[in-house]
């Protein structure tokens, strides 16, 4: 593992961090208390050189984060999603999480740095720092006045998923459903289409993970940028509503885009359950399919650390070396392992951020 590093397409650590009392945050982040999937010392020990750090706002009646595990034990499942979250309700939480990332940067003494371009990412990694990209999972905090997007851009926002799962004023996400296609609901709203155009103008990446199929097609038709899904898997291998069909993967490949493999057990397993006994074989099945559909240069990692039930064979960020070993034992050559673990994200960001 010492020859490999990891750049990650998605984590939800900011949600955990912002909910931690101020007096405990330094110990949580710098010393590492081990209660979450990530902290700075474990990231450094595991060769985690950077990633997208997501701002995600839960619904008001679910402040502890959605936990559908019990419901997802009974097949089939199709869970109702909360209603639209208003900007006034989303903004304070989103701002607190963004502020948390900059606080983490300060507390790290430079060991983590917030990056605003591919060149900054490359420079940070070359200097041995953890490169962090500010991402928004669900655009509720932007609101209907898209001029506010530029404020977030100036704060460092460089990637946005217009939806998480609940609907927004921009479009519709897919529900937690199994088995199900991602063809659920209508396409982007007119405001959602304007959001895509404004993101293109500013240079903010559009994340297609969790967006429904019609919304996906709208982004593909409107955006001039490569299509990306920061943390999604193959629908052919696991028919979850949140996974990507072969048609969608073909469109991503044609655009020169990229897909980050999601470690969430529900999106890896054949039965769609959040069962941490999931083995590396399920991860390899998805990687094999993604490589076949996208090519070796378009497949990466998008862990969903601190946002999903992940396989116990990984456990937390310290399990990344075991994932690397599993790829090698599966028969991937060193060049391919290097591309999947960090090289493809780094090259993509060099070209597109």
Steps between C-alpha positions, in 0.01 A plus 500: 500500500794737557521561124132600472304805610124558508301797375136466600193626315270542800481506879252639753744578780396869512153400618652306789754771575252789511279309746791448740527752790764766436710392798529146359575575137875533519534163670256345252687629195865534600541229763243261355241346728420212268121535517468601135641375172741792462739718697829660406750253651322197357470665159872569498580147614281348227642703211181704462629802309177683430136498409166672466363607841121524479264751656176309563192625685263250662127560513382675819323191635810289442777706657703191586530389138271263313518143626295265287681182598201325654273582206765390251509154657161418349501450124384663286518850648406841365533758772321835492727803493452822697350806330697790355722676753480878482816706465436677831506163675801365311734799500609510867594132501676523164699803612598329824636202308691718253643695792599169654718417200689827533533440874646157423747666265609742774525235770709277274775760479513461125480120486158538336439775245180604323566501125322697230663362184659187366837672517448572870400138560811376322725742689351406838542127437857548376576685825363215711181681605142373490321685219134579577239607244185663639196317359125547554273194503158650430473865398241615753737758653540678164133591472307651211732800459783342305718805555566349843681215328785739427534573873544129563744482209711775653491305828654205319205292374618308194254210476125468549238230476169680430315244712571251773186284496211720602373737228642850472399808304747376238386143445434159652727245658445128508348344813650218700340218302591142413458361248436812299624690199623859533219603264294657777333837459531798270807671360664822614282802559564816300691635799699175514599544138610856575706363791687267267578785260622721784720224639652455154569872483671508838685171462313304767484126436154339481466176696240260359498262799143464638346700213215318327530379141307781332703756693818319396395529136426870543847566641655306212304709249577837663851479642810533288709332770586129546239303694599384847347291775712537811360199688288259293506134396370273223125441474567183299688350794274636775156623385470784749329822395819681595724310260578588137366308202726390217344770282600764753849355531539514122404867502754572775772318307418685177528834680842417648350492848565292811319284758612449860414159647269532803590276797142503636391140554146564376639606162747209479297199608282283279220525757522878554540475877718711729693199625858564608594135442529591130831373364755628253346275235206739466733797459698314234179410314413868472853604410514235226174624352594868526836439335331306220243773444714809553857396428796500733538879500150586624464289817595629844393481865217686675486341842202671668700480824298629798185491289425130448530152648817370338649150494673394821791373287574870445364634828631856471770693317767268644345221294601661171828303485294180525285619208816565300625150584163354394528670161849358453392152605204529261750531218511873428848606393684776692425765235126433520500497881682832501245650261201382702641597838602857415640550151172531314356760736824698491514496121133592471544796735812610311288524185170624636538700820 
